[in-house]
Amino acid sequence: MRTNRVRTSGRARRLRTQVVAAIAVAGLVAACGSDGDAPTEEAGGEGAAGGDVSIGLVTKTETNPFFVTMREVASEYAEEQGVELTALAGEFDGDNEGQVRAIEDLIAQGVDGIMITPSNSSGVLGAIEQARSQGIVVVALDTATDPEDAVDATFATDNFEAGRLQGAYVRAALGDEEPRLIMLDGTAGGTVDTFRHDGFLEGFGLEEGDPAIVGMENTQGDQNTAQTAMENLLQRSPDVNAVYTINEPAARGAYAAIEARGLADQITIGSIDGGCEGVQDVADGKYAATVMQFPAEMVRQGIDAIIEAAEGGEPPSGFVDTGSVVITDDPVEGIESEDTEWGLENCWG
């Protein structure tokens, strides 16, 4: 577990215009990349709300740009609200034991609330139950627990819908071509991975096991792992014409392998994340489209909900969809999208 201390129900789909409005109200935040083993520091101060409220944030890793952005936004917003924040992370995507230790540490500190992006949707349930039994509000960010009501509330992308949008776009972009699809998944057992995978297949119009799926590998959402997986899959299926990727690091790895084989013009790559680097990759033609999510909005809404509960208000409950938007410079009929200029202005807001 790495430590960096920095002082409702139902899957309702938000309209694109609601996402834009939310960003306009909340402000824009861009991802900056990892600082590796960052020094320990505290942030917090006198704000309009929060008082003596203390909150813990537990992310899957501290190196993935998505979670780097979450930590940065959480630190800034906690300071604005006068909240004490402790940010912890697993050593790697899938480090369930590290996340359990992080929750136990936060329980020992006596925090008022915990925000977590679970690496394993069921592996942290015991620690979450222990926290809630002591009156600590627990909310999931980005990744739902299984069952979903193991936490008080979830603030996240509707990942099935995000996957469906990616699948529908990639299939439409192929036109009349018969699909030969490779799927680069994330980590087995995660709800995000399952929802995005299943949503993609629905949007693409395929069922699991369809012969059009010519290859599939788990990548843990890691660029190097994805590149190796793609290199191996291309050896077996060089005539692939479509690639699903669980996130943008996986998409970058896939593109590196595809470009090295001279197949970039043959293959349509889709992804999900919407980070500034990913949007620039779309603008540069490395992949056709990405589905933008809004981690900054997840964090801000999570902090607000915990503050309200800690100050005697209603605790949060249910699933809150924080929205998703297709980003591409090659729009297709029937799929609402924004171009990369808009994407670079709003990435991860």
Coordinates of C-alpha atoms in Angstrom, one line a residue, residues 21 40 42 54 70 73 75 103 112 149 181 228 255 286 311:
A21 CA -23.4 21.9 -17.5
T40 CA 3.9 12.6 2.3
E42 CA -1.0 17.3 4.4
S54 CA -11.8 14.0 7.8
M70 CA -8.5 11.9 -8.6
V73 CA -8.7 17.1 -7.4
S75 CA -6.5 17.5 -2.5
I103 CA -9.2 1.0 4.9
D112 CA -15.7 10.5 9.0
D149 CA -25.2 -1.6 -1.7
L181 CA -12.2 -8.1 -33.3
T228 CA 2.9 -7.3 -25.3
Y255 CA -1.4 1.2 -31.0
K286 CA -3.8 6.9 -33.0
E311 CA -22.6 17.6 9.6

